PDB file of C-alpha atoms in Angstrom:
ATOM      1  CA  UNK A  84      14.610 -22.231  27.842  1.00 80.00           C
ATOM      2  CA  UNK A  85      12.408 -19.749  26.309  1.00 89.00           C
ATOM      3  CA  UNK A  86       8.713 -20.695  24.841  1.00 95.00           C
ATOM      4  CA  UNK A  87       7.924 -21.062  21.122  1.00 97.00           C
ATOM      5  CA  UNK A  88       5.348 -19.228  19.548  1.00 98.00           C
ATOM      6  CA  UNK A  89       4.454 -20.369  15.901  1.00 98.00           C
ATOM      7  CA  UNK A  90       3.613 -17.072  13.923  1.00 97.00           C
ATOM      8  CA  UNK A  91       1.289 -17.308  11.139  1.00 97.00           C
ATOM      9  CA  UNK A  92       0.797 -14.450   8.509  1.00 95.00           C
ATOM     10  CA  UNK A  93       1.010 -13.750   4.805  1.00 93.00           C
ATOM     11  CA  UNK A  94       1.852  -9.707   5.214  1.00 92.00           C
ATOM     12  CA  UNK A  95       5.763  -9.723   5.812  1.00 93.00           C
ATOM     13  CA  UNK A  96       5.716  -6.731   7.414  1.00 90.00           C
ATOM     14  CA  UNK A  97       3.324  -7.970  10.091  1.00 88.00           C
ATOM     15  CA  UNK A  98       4.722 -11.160  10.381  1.00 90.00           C
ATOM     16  CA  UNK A  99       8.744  -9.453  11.005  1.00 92.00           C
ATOM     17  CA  UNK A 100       6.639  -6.805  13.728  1.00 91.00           C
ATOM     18  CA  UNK A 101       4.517  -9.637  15.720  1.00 91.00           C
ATOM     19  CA  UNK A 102       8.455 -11.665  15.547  1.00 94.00           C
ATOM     20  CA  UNK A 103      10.063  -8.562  16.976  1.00 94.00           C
ATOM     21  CA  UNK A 104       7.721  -8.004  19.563  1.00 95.00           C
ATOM     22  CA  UNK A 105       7.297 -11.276  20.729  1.00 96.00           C
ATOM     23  CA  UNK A 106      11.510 -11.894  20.549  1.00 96.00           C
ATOM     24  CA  UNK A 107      12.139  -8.718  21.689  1.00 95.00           C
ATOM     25  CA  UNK A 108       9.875  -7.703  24.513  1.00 94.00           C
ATOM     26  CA  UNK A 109       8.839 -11.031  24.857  1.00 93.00           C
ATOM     27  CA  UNK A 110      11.610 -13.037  25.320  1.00 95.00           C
ATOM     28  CA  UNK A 111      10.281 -15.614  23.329  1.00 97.00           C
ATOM     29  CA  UNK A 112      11.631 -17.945  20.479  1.00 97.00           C
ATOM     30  CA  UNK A 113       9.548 -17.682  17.214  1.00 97.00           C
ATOM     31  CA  UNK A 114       9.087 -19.404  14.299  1.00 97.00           C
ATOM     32  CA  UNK A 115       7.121 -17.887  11.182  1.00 97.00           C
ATOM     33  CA  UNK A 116       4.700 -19.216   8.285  1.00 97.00           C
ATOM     34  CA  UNK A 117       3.422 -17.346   5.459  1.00 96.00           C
ATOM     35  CA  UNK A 118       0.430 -19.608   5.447  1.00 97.00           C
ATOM     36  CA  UNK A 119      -1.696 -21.879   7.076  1.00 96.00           C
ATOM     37  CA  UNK A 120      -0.100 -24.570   5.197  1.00 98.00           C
ATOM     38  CA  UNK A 121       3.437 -23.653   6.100  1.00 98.00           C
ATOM     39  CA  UNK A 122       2.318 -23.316   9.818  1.00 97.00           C
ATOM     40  CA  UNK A 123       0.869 -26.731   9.718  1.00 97.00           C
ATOM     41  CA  UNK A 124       4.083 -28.334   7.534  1.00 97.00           C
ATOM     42  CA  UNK A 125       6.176 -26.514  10.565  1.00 97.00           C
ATOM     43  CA  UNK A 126       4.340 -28.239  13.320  1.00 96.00           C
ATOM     44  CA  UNK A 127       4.151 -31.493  12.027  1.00 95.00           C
ATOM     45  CA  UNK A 128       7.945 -31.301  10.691  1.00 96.00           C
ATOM     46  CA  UNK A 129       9.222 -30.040  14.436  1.00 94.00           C
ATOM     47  CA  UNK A 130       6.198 -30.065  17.157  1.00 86.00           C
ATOM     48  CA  UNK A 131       8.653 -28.051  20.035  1.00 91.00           C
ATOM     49  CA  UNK A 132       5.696 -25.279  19.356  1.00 97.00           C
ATOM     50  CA  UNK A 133       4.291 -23.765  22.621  1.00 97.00           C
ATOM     51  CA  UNK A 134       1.572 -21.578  21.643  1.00 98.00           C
ATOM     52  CA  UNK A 135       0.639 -20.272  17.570  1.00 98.00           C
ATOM     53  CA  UNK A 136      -0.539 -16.964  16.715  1.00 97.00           C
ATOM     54  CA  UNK A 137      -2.393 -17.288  13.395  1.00 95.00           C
ATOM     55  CA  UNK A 138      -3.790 -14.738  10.870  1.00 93.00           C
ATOM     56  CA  UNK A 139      -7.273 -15.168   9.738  1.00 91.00           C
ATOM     57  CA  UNK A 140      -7.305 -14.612   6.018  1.00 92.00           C
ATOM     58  CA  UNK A 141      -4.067 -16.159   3.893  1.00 90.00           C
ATOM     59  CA  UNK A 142      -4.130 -17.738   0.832  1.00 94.00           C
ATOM     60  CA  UNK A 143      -3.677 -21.794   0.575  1.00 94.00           C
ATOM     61  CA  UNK A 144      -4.837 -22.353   3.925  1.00 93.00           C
ATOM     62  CA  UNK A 145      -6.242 -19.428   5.916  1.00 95.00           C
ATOM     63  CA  UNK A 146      -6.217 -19.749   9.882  1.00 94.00           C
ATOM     64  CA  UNK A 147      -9.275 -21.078  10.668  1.00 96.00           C
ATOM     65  CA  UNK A 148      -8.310 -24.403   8.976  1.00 97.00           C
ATOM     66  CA  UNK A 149      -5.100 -24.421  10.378  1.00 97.00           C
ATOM     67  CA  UNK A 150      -6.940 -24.049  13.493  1.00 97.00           C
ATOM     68  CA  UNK A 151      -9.829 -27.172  13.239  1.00 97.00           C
ATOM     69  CA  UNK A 152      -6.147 -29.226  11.436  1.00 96.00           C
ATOM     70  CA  UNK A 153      -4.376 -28.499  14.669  1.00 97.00           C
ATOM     71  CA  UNK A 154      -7.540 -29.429  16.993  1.00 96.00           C
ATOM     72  CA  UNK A 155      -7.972 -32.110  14.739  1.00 96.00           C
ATOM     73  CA  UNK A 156      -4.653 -33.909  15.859  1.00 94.00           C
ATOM     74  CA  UNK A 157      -4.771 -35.180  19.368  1.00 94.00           C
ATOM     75  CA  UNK A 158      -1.373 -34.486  19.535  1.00 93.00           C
ATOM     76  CA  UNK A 159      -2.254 -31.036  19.168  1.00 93.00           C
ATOM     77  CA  UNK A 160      -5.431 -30.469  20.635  1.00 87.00           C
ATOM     78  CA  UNK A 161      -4.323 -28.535  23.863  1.00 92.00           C
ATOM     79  CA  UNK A 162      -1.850 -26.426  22.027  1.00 97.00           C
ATOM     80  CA  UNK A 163      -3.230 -22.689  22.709  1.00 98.00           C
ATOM     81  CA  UNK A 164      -4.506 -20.783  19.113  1.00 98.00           C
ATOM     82  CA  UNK A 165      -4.471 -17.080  18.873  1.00 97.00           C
ATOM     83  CA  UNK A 166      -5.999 -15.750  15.827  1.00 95.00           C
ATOM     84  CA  UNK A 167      -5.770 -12.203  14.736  1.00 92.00           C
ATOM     85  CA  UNK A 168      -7.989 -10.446  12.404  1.00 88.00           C
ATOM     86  CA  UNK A 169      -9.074  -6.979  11.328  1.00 81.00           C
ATOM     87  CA  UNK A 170     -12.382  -8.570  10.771  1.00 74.00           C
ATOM     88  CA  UNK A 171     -14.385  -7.702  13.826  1.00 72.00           C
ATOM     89  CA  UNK A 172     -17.041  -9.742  15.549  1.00 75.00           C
ATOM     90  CA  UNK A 173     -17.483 -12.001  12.800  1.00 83.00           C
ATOM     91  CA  UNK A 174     -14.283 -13.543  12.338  1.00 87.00           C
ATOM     92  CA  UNK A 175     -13.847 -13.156  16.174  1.00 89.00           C
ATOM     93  CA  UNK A 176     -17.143 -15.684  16.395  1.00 91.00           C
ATOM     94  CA  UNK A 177     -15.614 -17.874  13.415  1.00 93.00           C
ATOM     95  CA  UNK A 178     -12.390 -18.440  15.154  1.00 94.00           C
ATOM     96  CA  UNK A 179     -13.413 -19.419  18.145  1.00 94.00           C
ATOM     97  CA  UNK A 180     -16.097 -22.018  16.354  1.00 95.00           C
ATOM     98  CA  UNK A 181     -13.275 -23.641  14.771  1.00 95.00           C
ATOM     99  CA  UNK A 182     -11.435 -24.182  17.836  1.00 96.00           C
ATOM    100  CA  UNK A 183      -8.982 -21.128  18.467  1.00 97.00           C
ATOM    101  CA  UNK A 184      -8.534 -20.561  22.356  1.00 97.00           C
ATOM    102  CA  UNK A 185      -9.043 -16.177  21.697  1.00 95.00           C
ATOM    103  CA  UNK A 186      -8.578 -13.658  19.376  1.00 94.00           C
ATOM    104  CA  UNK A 187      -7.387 -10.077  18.909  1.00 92.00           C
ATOM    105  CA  UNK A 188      -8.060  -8.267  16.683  1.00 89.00           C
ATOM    106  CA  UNK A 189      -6.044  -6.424  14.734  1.00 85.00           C
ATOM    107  CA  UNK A 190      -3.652  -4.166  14.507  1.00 83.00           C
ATOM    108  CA  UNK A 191      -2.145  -4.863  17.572  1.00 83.00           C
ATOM    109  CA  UNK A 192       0.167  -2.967  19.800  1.00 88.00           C
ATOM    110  CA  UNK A 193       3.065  -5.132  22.009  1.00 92.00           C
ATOM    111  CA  UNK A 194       1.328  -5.220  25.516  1.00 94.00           C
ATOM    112  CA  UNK A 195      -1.844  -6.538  24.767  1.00 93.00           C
ATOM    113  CA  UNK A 196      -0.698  -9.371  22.501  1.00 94.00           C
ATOM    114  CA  UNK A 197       2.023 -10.132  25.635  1.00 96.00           C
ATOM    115  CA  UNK A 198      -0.257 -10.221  28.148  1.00 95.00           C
ATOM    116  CA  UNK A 199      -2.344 -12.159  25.989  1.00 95.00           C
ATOM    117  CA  UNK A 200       0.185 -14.713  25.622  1.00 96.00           C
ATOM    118  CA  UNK A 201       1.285 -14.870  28.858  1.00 96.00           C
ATOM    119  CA  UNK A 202      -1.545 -16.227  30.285  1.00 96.00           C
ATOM    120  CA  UNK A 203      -1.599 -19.121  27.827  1.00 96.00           C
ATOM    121  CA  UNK A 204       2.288 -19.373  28.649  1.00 94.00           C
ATOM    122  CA  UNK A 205       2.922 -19.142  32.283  1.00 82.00           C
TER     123      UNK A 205
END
């Protein structure tokens, strides 16, 4: 059974590209969020979630607190957070304060965000 990866962006278009990439040439199953608050809703509602990718800056909730949220659940707290971000070293520091396993930044091509994955996933 493939892996699920949570995706978690409020740009469509990036949020149909990282679901392509990681379906297609990834072979994984995804689920999508256009929020922090969705993402969190999702987990809660089904918890089959193997890994999330997050974005750092939405609206209603942005990543990082969907990130401490998620830590903040035992339940949770092993799941693997990736947070993305055009932000540089700043938001790279921030997201790994509140808990997020790595980061890349953005935008990202297929090969690095798979082999990023994969060694959260294997």
């Amino acid at each position: 059974m493939a892996k699920k990866i949570l995706v978690v962006d409020d740009v469509p278009a990036l949020l149909r590209t990282g679901k392509m990439i990681l379906e297609r040439k990834g072979g994984y199953e995804v689920a999508t969020a256009n929020n922090g608050q969705e993402g969190l809703d999702y987990l809660v509602a089904n918890g089959d979630v193997d890994l999330v990718l997050t974005d750092h800056f939405m609206p209603v909730m942005d990543g990082l607190e969907l990130t401490r949220r998620i830590r903040a659940d035992s339940k949770y707290a092993s799941l693997p957070v990736i947070m993305c971000s055009g932000g540089g070293t700043t938001c790279r520091e921030e997201a790994l304060v509140a808990g997020a396993d790595n980061f890349l930044e953005k935008p990202y091509a297929a090969k690095p965000l798979l082999e990023l994955i994969a060694t959260y996933l294997q």
